[in-house]
mmCIF file of C-alpha atoms in Angstrom:
data_model
loop_
_atom_site.group_PDB
_atom_site.id
_atom_site.type_symbol
_atom_site.label_atom_id
_atom_site.label_comp_id
_atom_site.label_asym_id
_atom_site.label_seq_id
_atom_site.Cartn_x
_atom_site.Cartn_y
_atom_site.Cartn_z
ATOM 1 C CA MET A 14 -8.389 -7.800 -48.164
ATOM 2 C CA THR A 15 -5.191 -9.395 -46.847
ATOM 3 C CA ALA A 16 -1.958 -9.450 -48.809
ATOM 4 C CA LEU A 17 -2.484 -13.147 -49.427
ATOM 5 C CA GLY A 18 -6.043 -12.623 -50.604
ATOM 6 C CA ALA A 19 -4.910 -9.963 -53.061
ATOM 7 C CA THR A 20 -2.105 -12.151 -54.356
ATOM 8 C CA VAL A 21 -3.829 -15.525 -54.592
ATOM 9 C CA ARG A 22 -7.051 -14.156 -56.119
ATOM 10 C CA GLU A 23 -10.129 -12.196 -55.192
ATOM 11 C CA ALA A 24 -12.538 -13.799 -52.740
ATOM 12 C CA THR A 25 -15.100 -16.067 -54.362
ATOM 13 C CA PRO A 26 -18.544 -17.215 -53.202
ATOM 14 C CA THR A 27 -17.150 -20.696 -52.480
ATOM 15 C CA ARG A 28 -15.172 -19.391 -49.543
ATOM 16 C CA SER A 29 -18.264 -18.745 -47.439
ATOM 17 C CA ARG A 30 -19.195 -22.436 -47.676
ATOM 18 C CA ALA A 31 -16.061 -23.676 -45.929
ATOM 19 C CA PRO A 32 -17.147 -23.267 -42.277
ATOM 20 C CA GLN A 33 -20.401 -25.057 -42.993
ATOM 21 C CA VAL A 34 -18.590 -27.823 -44.863
ATOM 22 C CA LEU A 35 -16.129 -28.292 -41.996
ATOM 23 C CA ALA A 36 -18.909 -28.335 -39.401
ATOM 24 C CA ARG A 37 -20.941 -30.868 -41.393
ATOM 25 C CA CYS A 38 -17.986 -33.207 -41.747
ATOM 26 C CA GLN A 39 -16.922 -32.867 -38.106
ATOM 27 C CA ALA A 40 -20.428 -33.722 -36.912
ATOM 28 C CA LEU A 41 -20.392 -36.836 -39.088
ATOM 29 C CA VAL A 42 -16.904 -37.988 -38.094
ATOM 30 C CA ARG A 43 -16.786 -37.124 -34.378
ATOM 31 C CA PRO A 44 -18.750 -40.153 -33.062
ATOM 32 C CA ALA A 45 -16.599 -42.583 -35.044
ATOM 33 C CA LEU A 46 -13.413 -40.839 -33.916
ATOM 34 C CA VAL A 47 -14.491 -41.027 -30.273
ATOM 35 C CA GLU A 48 -15.310 -44.711 -30.723
ATOM 36 C CA ALA A 49 -11.884 -45.409 -32.228
ATOM 37 C CA VAL A 50 -10.034 -43.635 -29.423
ATOM 38 C CA GLY A 51 -12.187 -45.575 -26.947
ATOM 39 C CA ARG A 52 -10.646 -48.812 -28.205
ATOM 40 C CA SER A 53 -7.261 -47.806 -26.791
ATOM 41 C CA HIS A 54 -5.890 -48.139 -23.246
ATOM 42 C CA PRO A 55 -7.757 -45.700 -20.925
ATOM 43 C CA TRP A 56 -4.623 -43.683 -20.115
ATOM 44 C CA VAL A 57 -3.647 -43.497 -23.774
ATOM 45 C CA GLY A 58 -7.228 -42.582 -24.582
ATOM 46 C CA GLU A 59 -7.081 -39.721 -22.093
ATOM 47 C CA MET A 60 -3.920 -38.346 -23.709
ATOM 48 C CA ALA A 61 -5.519 -38.687 -27.120
ATOM 49 C CA GLY A 62 -8.620 -36.895 -25.879
ATOM 50 C CA TYR A 63 -6.416 -34.153 -24.466
ATOM 51 C CA SER A 64 -4.651 -33.789 -27.810
ATOM 52 C CA PHE A 65 -8.024 -33.475 -29.593
ATOM 53 C CA GLY A 66 -9.178 -30.859 -27.078
ATOM 54 C CA TRP A 67 -11.897 -33.077 -25.627
ATOM 55 C CA CYS A 68 -10.613 -33.139 -22.036
ATOM 56 C CA GLY A 69 -8.105 -31.718 -19.580
ATOM 57 C CA VAL A 70 -5.115 -33.467 -18.025
ATOM 58 C CA ASP A 71 -7.429 -34.934 -15.403
ATOM 59 C CA GLY A 72 -9.710 -36.375 -18.071
ATOM 60 C CA ALA A 73 -12.531 -33.932 -17.289
ATOM 61 C CA PRO A 74 -14.431 -32.888 -20.439
ATOM 62 C CA THR A 75 -13.577 -29.491 -21.891
ATOM 63 C CA ALA A 76 -14.957 -27.328 -24.655
ATOM 64 C CA GLY A 77 -11.551 -26.815 -26.244
ATOM 65 C CA SER A 78 -10.968 -26.873 -29.991
ATOM 66 C CA GLY A 79 -9.113 -29.726 -31.590
ATOM 67 C CA GLY A 80 -8.545 -27.792 -34.797
ATOM 68 C CA LYS A 81 -10.642 -27.077 -37.853
ATOM 69 C CA GLY A 82 -10.804 -30.682 -39.060
ATOM 70 C CA LEU A 83 -9.470 -30.000 -42.540
ATOM 71 C CA ARG A 84 -8.119 -33.495 -43.130
ATOM 72 C CA GLN A 85 -11.260 -35.311 -42.030
ATOM 73 C CA ALA A 86 -13.327 -33.015 -44.234
ATOM 74 C CA LEU A 87 -11.117 -33.815 -47.211
ATOM 75 C CA ALA A 88 -11.700 -37.526 -46.606
ATOM 76 C CA VAL A 89 -15.475 -37.140 -46.439
ATOM 77 C CA LEU A 90 -15.516 -34.960 -49.546
ATOM 78 C CA GLY A 91 -13.252 -37.438 -51.309
ATOM 79 C CA ALA A 92 -15.950 -40.083 -50.910
ATOM 80 C CA GLU A 93 -18.618 -37.665 -52.123
ATOM 81 C CA ALA A 94 -16.435 -36.719 -55.088
ATOM 82 C CA ALA A 95 -16.470 -40.401 -56.047
ATOM 83 C CA GLY A 96 -20.258 -40.330 -56.057
ATOM 84 C CA ALA A 97 -20.576 -42.200 -52.757
ATOM 85 C CA PRO A 98 -22.472 -41.036 -49.658
ATOM 86 C CA ALA A 99 -20.510 -39.015 -47.118
ATOM 87 C CA ARG A 100 -20.559 -41.860 -44.564
ATOM 88 C CA ALA A 101 -18.384 -43.959 -46.900
ATOM 89 C CA GLY A 102 -15.503 -41.592 -46.180
ATOM 90 C CA VAL A 103 -15.839 -41.673 -42.379
ATOM 91 C CA PRO A 104 -13.302 -44.506 -41.762
ATOM 92 C CA ALA A 105 -10.803 -42.625 -43.938
ATOM 93 C CA ALA A 106 -11.523 -39.424 -42.002
ATOM 94 C CA VAL A 107 -10.962 -41.197 -38.689
ATOM 95 C CA ALA A 108 -7.708 -42.739 -39.907
ATOM 96 C CA VAL A 109 -6.198 -39.483 -41.184
ATOM 97 C CA GLU A 110 -7.297 -37.585 -38.073
ATOM 98 C CA LEU A 111 -5.578 -40.200 -35.901
ATOM 99 C CA VAL A 112 -2.423 -40.043 -38.024
ATOM 100 C CA HIS A 113 -2.431 -36.246 -37.944
ATOM 101 C CA ALA A 114 -2.699 -36.278 -34.139
ATOM 102 C CA PHE A 115 0.099 -38.856 -33.973
ATOM 103 C CA SER A 116 2.344 -36.666 -36.120
ATOM 104 C CA LEU A 117 1.642 -33.569 -34.005
ATOM 105 C CA LEU A 118 2.488 -35.387 -30.773
ATOM 106 C CA HIS A 119 5.842 -36.460 -32.187
ATOM 107 C CA ASP A 120 6.500 -33.124 -33.941
ATOM 108 C CA ASP A 121 6.008 -31.215 -30.697
ATOM 109 C CA ILE A 122 8.608 -33.408 -29.023
ATOM 110 C CA MET A 123 11.102 -33.065 -31.881
ATOM 111 C CA ASP A 124 10.633 -29.303 -32.065
ATOM 112 C CA GLY A 125 10.540 -28.787 -28.299
ATOM 113 C CA ASP A 126 7.217 -26.939 -28.576
ATOM 114 C CA ALA A 127 5.654 -26.382 -25.159
ATOM 115 C CA THR A 128 2.248 -25.136 -26.278
ATOM 116 C CA ARG A 129 -0.286 -25.908 -28.985
ATOM 117 C CA ARG A 130 -3.654 -24.214 -29.460
ATOM 118 C CA GLY A 131 -3.159 -22.160 -26.328
ATOM 119 C CA ARG A 132 -2.311 -24.912 -23.843
ATOM 120 C CA ALA A 133 0.481 -27.299 -22.920
ATOM 121 C CA THR A 134 1.422 -29.897 -25.498
ATOM 122 C CA VAL A 135 0.918 -33.535 -24.580
ATOM 123 C CA TRP A 136 4.594 -34.127 -23.777
ATOM 124 C CA LYS A 137 4.658 -31.118 -21.451
ATOM 125 C CA ALA A 138 1.415 -32.156 -19.768
ATOM 126 C CA TYR A 139 2.099 -35.901 -19.441
ATOM 127 C CA GLY A 140 5.820 -36.382 -20.118
ATOM 128 C CA THR A 141 7.874 -37.302 -23.164
ATOM 129 C CA GLY A 142 7.585 -41.074 -22.825
ATOM 130 C CA PRO A 143 3.813 -41.100 -22.406
ATOM 131 C CA ALA A 144 3.409 -38.701 -25.361
ATOM 132 C CA VAL A 145 5.467 -41.000 -27.599
ATOM 133 C CA LEU A 146 3.356 -43.944 -26.459
ATOM 134 C CA ALA A 147 0.125 -42.065 -27.176
ATOM 135 C CA GLY A 148 1.353 -41.145 -30.643
ATOM 136 C CA ASP A 149 2.255 -44.751 -31.382
ATOM 137 C CA ALA A 150 -1.169 -45.885 -30.186
ATOM 138 C CA LEU A 151 -2.938 -43.381 -32.448
ATOM 139 C CA PHE A 152 -0.927 -44.605 -35.428
ATOM 140 C CA ALA A 153 -1.849 -48.209 -34.657
ATOM 141 C CA LEU A 154 -5.523 -47.265 -34.372
ATOM 142 C CA ALA A 155 -5.381 -45.530 -37.761
ATOM 143 C CA VAL A 156 -4.034 -48.628 -39.494
ATOM 144 C CA GLU A 157 -6.553 -50.835 -37.699
ATOM 145 C CA THR A 158 -9.430 -48.573 -38.751
ATOM 146 C CA LEU A 159 -8.576 -48.984 -42.429
ATOM 147 C CA ALA A 160 -7.652 -52.665 -42.171
ATOM 148 C CA LEU A 161 -11.153 -53.396 -40.839
ATOM 149 C CA GLN A 162 -12.756 -52.098 -44.050
ATOM 150 C CA PRO A 163 -14.050 -54.704 -46.521
ATOM 151 C CA PRO A 164 -11.660 -55.897 -49.239
ATOM 152 C CA PRO A 165 -10.338 -54.869 -51.609
ATOM 153 C CA ALA A 166 -10.839 -51.221 -50.576
ATOM 154 C CA GLY A 167 -9.472 -51.791 -47.061
ATOM 155 C CA ALA A 168 -6.185 -53.227 -48.291
ATOM 156 C CA ASP A 169 -5.885 -50.503 -50.936
ATOM 157 C CA ALA A 170 -6.474 -47.869 -48.268
ATOM 158 C CA VAL A 171 -3.768 -49.292 -45.999
ATOM 159 C CA ARG A 172 -1.285 -49.269 -48.883
ATOM 160 C CA LEU A 173 -2.194 -45.676 -49.709
ATOM 161 C CA LEU A 174 -1.752 -44.571 -46.096
ATOM 162 C CA SER A 175 1.558 -46.426 -45.872
ATOM 163 C CA GLY A 176 2.924 -44.566 -48.901
ATOM 164 C CA ALA A 177 1.787 -41.209 -47.556
ATOM 165 C CA LEU A 178 3.420 -41.908 -44.206
ATOM 166 C CA GLY A 179 6.687 -42.728 -45.950
ATOM 167 C CA ASP A 180 6.526 -39.359 -47.715
ATOM 168 C CA LEU A 181 5.650 -37.618 -44.448
ATOM 169 C CA VAL A 182 8.679 -39.126 -42.701
ATOM 170 C CA ARG A 183 10.970 -38.139 -45.576
ATOM 171 C CA GLY A 184 9.624 -34.594 -45.486
ATOM 172 C CA GLN A 185 10.064 -34.362 -41.722
ATOM 173 C CA ALA A 186 13.604 -35.738 -42.003
ATOM 174 C CA ASP A 187 14.519 -33.137 -44.626
ATOM 175 C CA ASP A 188 13.023 -30.389 -42.467
ATOM 176 C CA LEU A 189 15.181 -31.428 -39.518
ATOM 177 C CA LEU A 190 18.286 -31.712 -41.689
ATOM 178 C CA PHE A 191 17.709 -28.249 -43.190
ATOM 179 C CA ALA A 192 18.503 -26.733 -39.790
ATOM 180 C CA ALA A 193 22.165 -27.786 -40.060
ATOM 181 C CA ARG A 194 22.699 -26.411 -43.561
ATOM 182 C CA PRO A 195 24.230 -22.956 -44.150
ATOM 183 C CA TRP A 196 22.330 -19.839 -45.175
ATOM 184 C CA SER A 197 24.624 -19.163 -48.115
ATOM 185 C CA GLY A 198 26.917 -21.026 -50.493
ATOM 186 C CA PRO A 199 26.374 -24.137 -52.601
ATOM 187 C CA GLN A 200 25.012 -26.161 -49.650
ATOM 188 C CA ARG A 201 22.230 -23.723 -48.812
ATOM 189 C CA VAL A 202 18.614 -24.867 -49.023
ATOM 190 C CA ARG A 203 16.976 -23.787 -52.261
ATOM 191 C CA PRO A 204 13.249 -23.127 -52.772
ATOM 192 C CA ASP A 205 12.838 -26.292 -54.882
ATOM 193 C CA ALA A 206 14.150 -28.428 -52.021
ATOM 194 C CA TYR A 207 11.733 -26.680 -49.698
ATOM 195 C CA ARG A 208 8.788 -27.443 -51.995
ATOM 196 C CA ALA A 209 9.675 -31.136 -51.990
ATOM 197 C CA MET A 210 9.991 -31.107 -48.195
ATOM 198 C CA ALA A 211 6.646 -29.335 -47.728
ATOM 199 C CA GLU A 212 4.869 -31.693 -50.117
ATOM 200 C CA GLY A 213 6.007 -34.620 -48.003
ATOM 201 C CA LYS A 214 5.692 -33.132 -44.541
ATOM 202 C CA THR A 215 2.332 -31.408 -45.045
ATOM 203 C CA GLY A 216 0.940 -32.276 -48.465
ATOM 204 C CA ALA A 217 1.224 -36.060 -48.326
ATOM 205 C CA LEU A 218 -1.364 -36.470 -45.587
ATOM 206 C CA LEU A 219 -3.734 -33.898 -47.094
ATOM 207 C CA GLY A 220 -3.589 -35.678 -50.443
ATOM 208 C CA CYS A 221 -3.931 -39.051 -48.757
ATOM 209 C CA ALA A 222 -7.010 -37.859 -46.856
ATOM 210 C CA ALA A 223 -8.932 -36.972 -50.002
ATOM 211 C CA ALA A 224 -7.717 -40.032 -51.912
ATOM 212 C CA LEU A 225 -8.557 -42.409 -49.038
ATOM 213 C CA GLY A 226 -12.122 -41.181 -48.937
ATOM 214 C CA ALA A 227 -12.356 -41.674 -52.685
ATOM 215 C CA VAL A 228 -10.941 -45.202 -52.516
ATOM 216 C CA LEU A 229 -13.432 -46.221 -49.836
ATOM 217 C CA GLY A 230 -16.132 -44.583 -51.963
ATOM 218 C CA GLY A 231 -15.270 -46.768 -54.962
ATOM 219 C CA ALA A 232 -13.463 -44.130 -57.052
ATOM 220 C CA SER A 233 -11.430 -44.941 -60.127
ATOM 221 C CA PRO A 234 -7.627 -44.838 -59.790
ATOM 222 C CA ALA A 235 -7.572 -41.664 -61.918
ATOM 223 C CA ALA A 236 -10.030 -39.883 -59.618
ATOM 224 C CA ALA A 237 -8.144 -40.912 -56.479
ATOM 225 C CA ALA A 238 -4.841 -39.797 -58.005
ATOM 226 C CA ALA A 239 -6.294 -36.380 -58.904
ATOM 227 C CA LEU A 240 -7.511 -35.879 -55.344
ATOM 228 C CA ASP A 241 -4.096 -36.867 -54.019
ATOM 229 C CA ARG A 242 -2.398 -34.320 -56.311
ATOM 230 C CA ALA A 243 -4.791 -31.588 -55.261
ATOM 231 C CA GLY A 244 -4.128 -32.268 -51.590
ATOM 232 C CA ARG A 245 -0.379 -32.227 -52.076
ATOM 233 C CA HIS A 246 -0.528 -28.840 -53.803
ATOM 234 C CA LEU A 247 -2.758 -27.597 -50.995
ATOM 235 C CA GLY A 248 -0.194 -28.815 -48.474
ATOM 236 C CA VAL A 249 2.616 -26.798 -50.037
ATOM 237 C CA ALA A 250 0.404 -23.692 -50.177
ATOM 238 C CA PHE A 251 -0.656 -24.218 -46.565
ATOM 239 C CA GLN A 252 2.953 -24.563 -45.393
ATOM 240 C CA VAL A 253 4.128 -21.501 -47.324
ATOM 241 C CA VAL A 254 1.314 -19.394 -45.851
ATOM 242 C CA ASP A 255 2.214 -20.737 -42.409
ATOM 243 C CA ASP A 256 5.762 -19.493 -43.005
ATOM 244 C CA VAL A 257 4.523 -16.028 -43.930
ATOM 245 C CA LEU A 258 2.454 -15.924 -40.756
ATOM 246 C CA GLY A 259 5.430 -17.111 -38.725
ATOM 247 C CA ILE A 260 7.391 -14.021 -39.758
ATOM 248 C CA TRP A 261 4.849 -11.273 -40.434
ATOM 249 C CA GLY A 262 1.612 -12.530 -38.895
ATOM 250 C CA ASP A 263 -0.254 -10.771 -36.103
ATOM 251 C CA PRO A 264 0.538 -12.642 -32.842
ATOM 252 C CA SER A 265 -2.966 -11.928 -31.529
ATOM 253 C CA VAL A 266 -4.347 -13.841 -34.510
ATOM 254 C CA THR A 267 -1.709 -16.532 -35.073
ATOM 255 C CA GLY A 268 -0.857 -17.245 -31.434
ATOM 256 C CA LYS A 269 2.815 -17.124 -32.452
ATOM 257 C CA PRO A 270 5.381 -14.558 -31.271
ATOM 258 C CA VAL A 271 6.299 -11.888 -33.814
ATOM 259 C CA HIS A 272 9.246 -12.964 -35.988
ATOM 260 C CA GLY A 273 9.139 -16.312 -34.153
ATOM 261 C CA ASP A 274 10.403 -18.426 -37.052
ATOM 262 C CA LEU A 275 13.327 -16.071 -37.645
ATOM 263 C CA ARG A 276 14.186 -16.104 -33.963
ATOM 264 C CA GLU A 277 14.267 -19.899 -34.118
ATOM 265 C CA ARG A 278 16.348 -19.683 -37.314
ATOM 266 C CA LYS A 279 13.921 -21.864 -39.288
ATOM 267 C CA LYS A 280 14.552 -22.169 -43.002
ATOM 268 C CA THR A 281 11.186 -21.007 -44.287
ATOM 269 C CA PHE A 282 10.108 -20.361 -47.856
ATOM 270 C CA PRO A 283 10.042 -16.522 -47.681
ATOM 271 C CA VAL A 284 13.598 -16.423 -46.371
ATOM 272 C CA LEU A 285 14.886 -19.014 -48.844
ATOM 273 C CA ALA A 286 13.224 -17.165 -51.739
ATOM 274 C CA ALA A 287 14.727 -13.899 -50.526
ATOM 275 C CA LEU A 288 18.194 -15.443 -50.340
ATOM 276 C CA ASP A 289 17.742 -16.696 -53.910
ATOM 277 C CA SER A 290 17.058 -13.163 -55.107
ATOM 278 C CA PRO A 291 19.650 -10.979 -56.916
ATOM 279 C CA ALA A 292 18.550 -7.997 -54.801
ATOM 280 C CA PRO A 293 21.262 -6.333 -52.671
ATOM 281 C CA ALA A 294 19.124 -6.960 -49.586
ATOM 282 C CA ALA A 295 19.577 -10.710 -50.127
ATOM 283 C CA ARG A 296 23.314 -10.500 -49.529
ATOM 284 C CA ARG A 297 22.815 -8.424 -46.380
ATOM 285 C CA LEU A 298 20.212 -10.916 -45.207
ATOM 286 C CA ALA A 299 22.591 -13.859 -45.646
ATOM 287 C CA VAL A 300 25.291 -12.122 -43.617
ATOM 288 C CA LEU A 301 22.809 -11.219 -40.894
ATOM 289 C CA LEU A 302 21.470 -14.760 -40.651
ATOM 290 C CA GLU A 303 24.946 -16.299 -40.549
ATOM 291 C CA ARG A 304 25.779 -14.014 -37.630
ATOM 292 C CA GLY A 305 22.529 -14.691 -35.810
ATOM 293 C CA GLY A 306 21.454 -11.061 -36.048
ATOM 294 C CA ASP A 307 18.264 -9.263 -35.054
ATOM 295 C CA PRO A 308 15.096 -11.094 -36.265
ATOM 296 C CA GLY A 309 13.269 -7.822 -36.861
ATOM 297 C CA GLU A 310 15.982 -6.599 -39.201
ATOM 298 C CA ALA A 311 16.024 -9.994 -40.922
ATOM 299 C CA ALA A 312 12.270 -9.706 -41.552
ATOM 300 C CA LYS A 313 12.747 -6.279 -43.141
ATOM 301 C CA LEU A 314 15.572 -7.533 -45.356
ATOM 302 C CA ALA A 315 13.618 -10.641 -46.375
ATOM 303 C CA GLU A 316 10.716 -8.450 -47.461
ATOM 304 C CA ALA A 317 13.016 -5.999 -49.247
ATOM 305 C CA ALA A 318 14.575 -8.887 -51.163
ATOM 306 C CA GLY A 319 11.133 -10.033 -52.308
ATOM 307 C CA GLY A 320 10.730 -13.019 -49.993
ATOM 308 C CA ARG A 321 7.243 -12.204 -48.804
ATOM 309 C CA ALA A 322 5.949 -11.450 -52.308
ATOM 310 C CA ALA A 323 7.562 -14.630 -53.653
ATOM 311 C CA ALA A 324 5.932 -16.717 -50.920
ATOM 312 C CA LEU A 325 2.480 -15.321 -51.609
ATOM 313 C CA ALA A 326 2.954 -15.887 -55.336
ATOM 314 C CA GLU A 327 4.028 -19.476 -54.642
ATOM 315 C CA ALA A 328 0.913 -20.056 -52.528
ATOM 316 C CA GLY A 329 -1.182 -18.728 -55.400
ATOM 317 C CA ARG A 330 0.467 -21.097 -57.892
ATOM 318 C CA GLN A 331 -0.086 -24.067 -55.623
ATOM 319 C CA VAL A 332 -3.751 -23.170 -55.088
ATOM 320 C CA ALA A 333 -4.241 -22.864 -58.843
ATOM 321 C CA ALA A 334 -2.590 -26.250 -59.367
ATOM 322 C CA ALA A 335 -4.846 -27.856 -56.736
ATOM 323 C CA GLU A 336 -7.965 -26.433 -58.332
ATOM 324 C CA SER A 337 -6.795 -27.499 -61.793
ATOM 325 C CA ALA A 338 -6.306 -31.081 -60.576
ATOM 326 C CA LEU A 339 -9.866 -31.101 -59.240
ATOM 327 C CA ALA A 340 -11.389 -29.467 -62.299
ATOM 328 C CA ASN A 341 -9.819 -31.913 -64.757
ATOM 329 C CA ALA A 342 -10.761 -35.141 -62.980
ATOM 330 C CA PRO A 343 -13.924 -37.296 -63.204
ATOM 331 C CA LEU A 344 -15.396 -36.074 -59.905
ATOM 332 C CA ALA A 345 -18.873 -35.073 -58.702
ATOM 333 C CA ALA A 346 -19.361 -31.347 -59.248
ATOM 334 C CA GLY A 347 -20.894 -30.587 -55.857
ATOM 335 C CA ALA A 348 -18.028 -32.201 -53.975
ATOM 336 C CA VAL A 349 -15.482 -30.383 -56.151
ATOM 337 C CA ARG A 350 -17.166 -27.097 -55.248
ATOM 338 C CA ASP A 351 -16.854 -27.919 -51.546
ATOM 339 C CA LEU A 352 -13.261 -29.078 -51.970
ATOM 340 C CA CYS A 353 -12.373 -25.786 -53.683
ATOM 341 C CA SER A 354 -13.961 -23.901 -50.811
ATOM 342 C CA LEU A 355 -11.657 -25.734 -48.386
ATOM 343 C CA VAL A 356 -8.593 -25.046 -50.534
ATOM 344 C CA ASP A 357 -9.431 -21.351 -50.514
ATOM 345 C CA PHE A 358 -10.253 -21.315 -46.806
ATOM 346 C CA ALA A 359 -7.078 -23.149 -45.782
ATOM 347 C CA VAL A 360 -4.730 -20.583 -47.323
ATOM 348 C CA ARG A 361 -6.735 -17.440 -46.535
ATOM 349 C CA ARG A 362 -5.655 -17.093 -42.931
ATOM 350 C CA ASP A 363 -5.351 -13.528 -41.669
ATOM 351 C CA LEU A 364 -1.936 -11.977 -42.161
#
């Protein structure tokens, strides 16, 4: 049992369903996603295929992984939660997968990340300008995919995606601005500000994915809103767990260097929670961070000040809130069960 598993809650039978749920949804969505990418310029399509892990830089097919497909699964399950067949959520799944890929292409450029999923990022492989162009093309395809759906659901879906993208941009902007703020004093970043940032940067698209599928499946506004809330809580939990892994995760499992986030001086939830603590280690941590001290020592101080425990507890609260939103909404029971399995799976990454 990992530290996260012990803190969030004991493993439940729903967890074992998640890989099957993800595989089922990916098999349903993949042909439509390939078709959508095929509507773009061939060069842009190649870069998109590279970003999804479908091909190499030369366009030759590869067996690489394009990720677990969490967002597309949420969209498919959103439609099923509304009582519609899974195929009703496929356009929503395609749209959110395209938007997610677009955001990763631009994020990698902004963050200067040279690798993703074990190989060069698109901007490193093709150049910054082409990567920006590919991201823009994916965004345009996402909007087109939803706009082509019959009214009024198509127009409602475009409005929903537009709102989520606004939240995503605000969250990303806050994340970038956090880097310039001090580690201590009245201008430091507090955990509440982090939660708001994470909800926008990560949670908005997860919530939108589930709600979009529901809208295209004919769900009531209350059902779609509940799915959106659940996804936003999941996004915060996912981001907090990602922060824990970025400091204390096993590099052989995470693919990230040990103490990588501390070395890059990122303002992550465990560190911010530790700095908010009255523990003596919190004051030593603030001094160390202001001086740009050893990341290994910073990790020890953050844990001593309760940052790791606080982050795991926060992830547990967010998971509980997501499951509560699902349980209290007028949704199909089978789809709720599968959605809960994905919530559990998404935050139970090995620490």
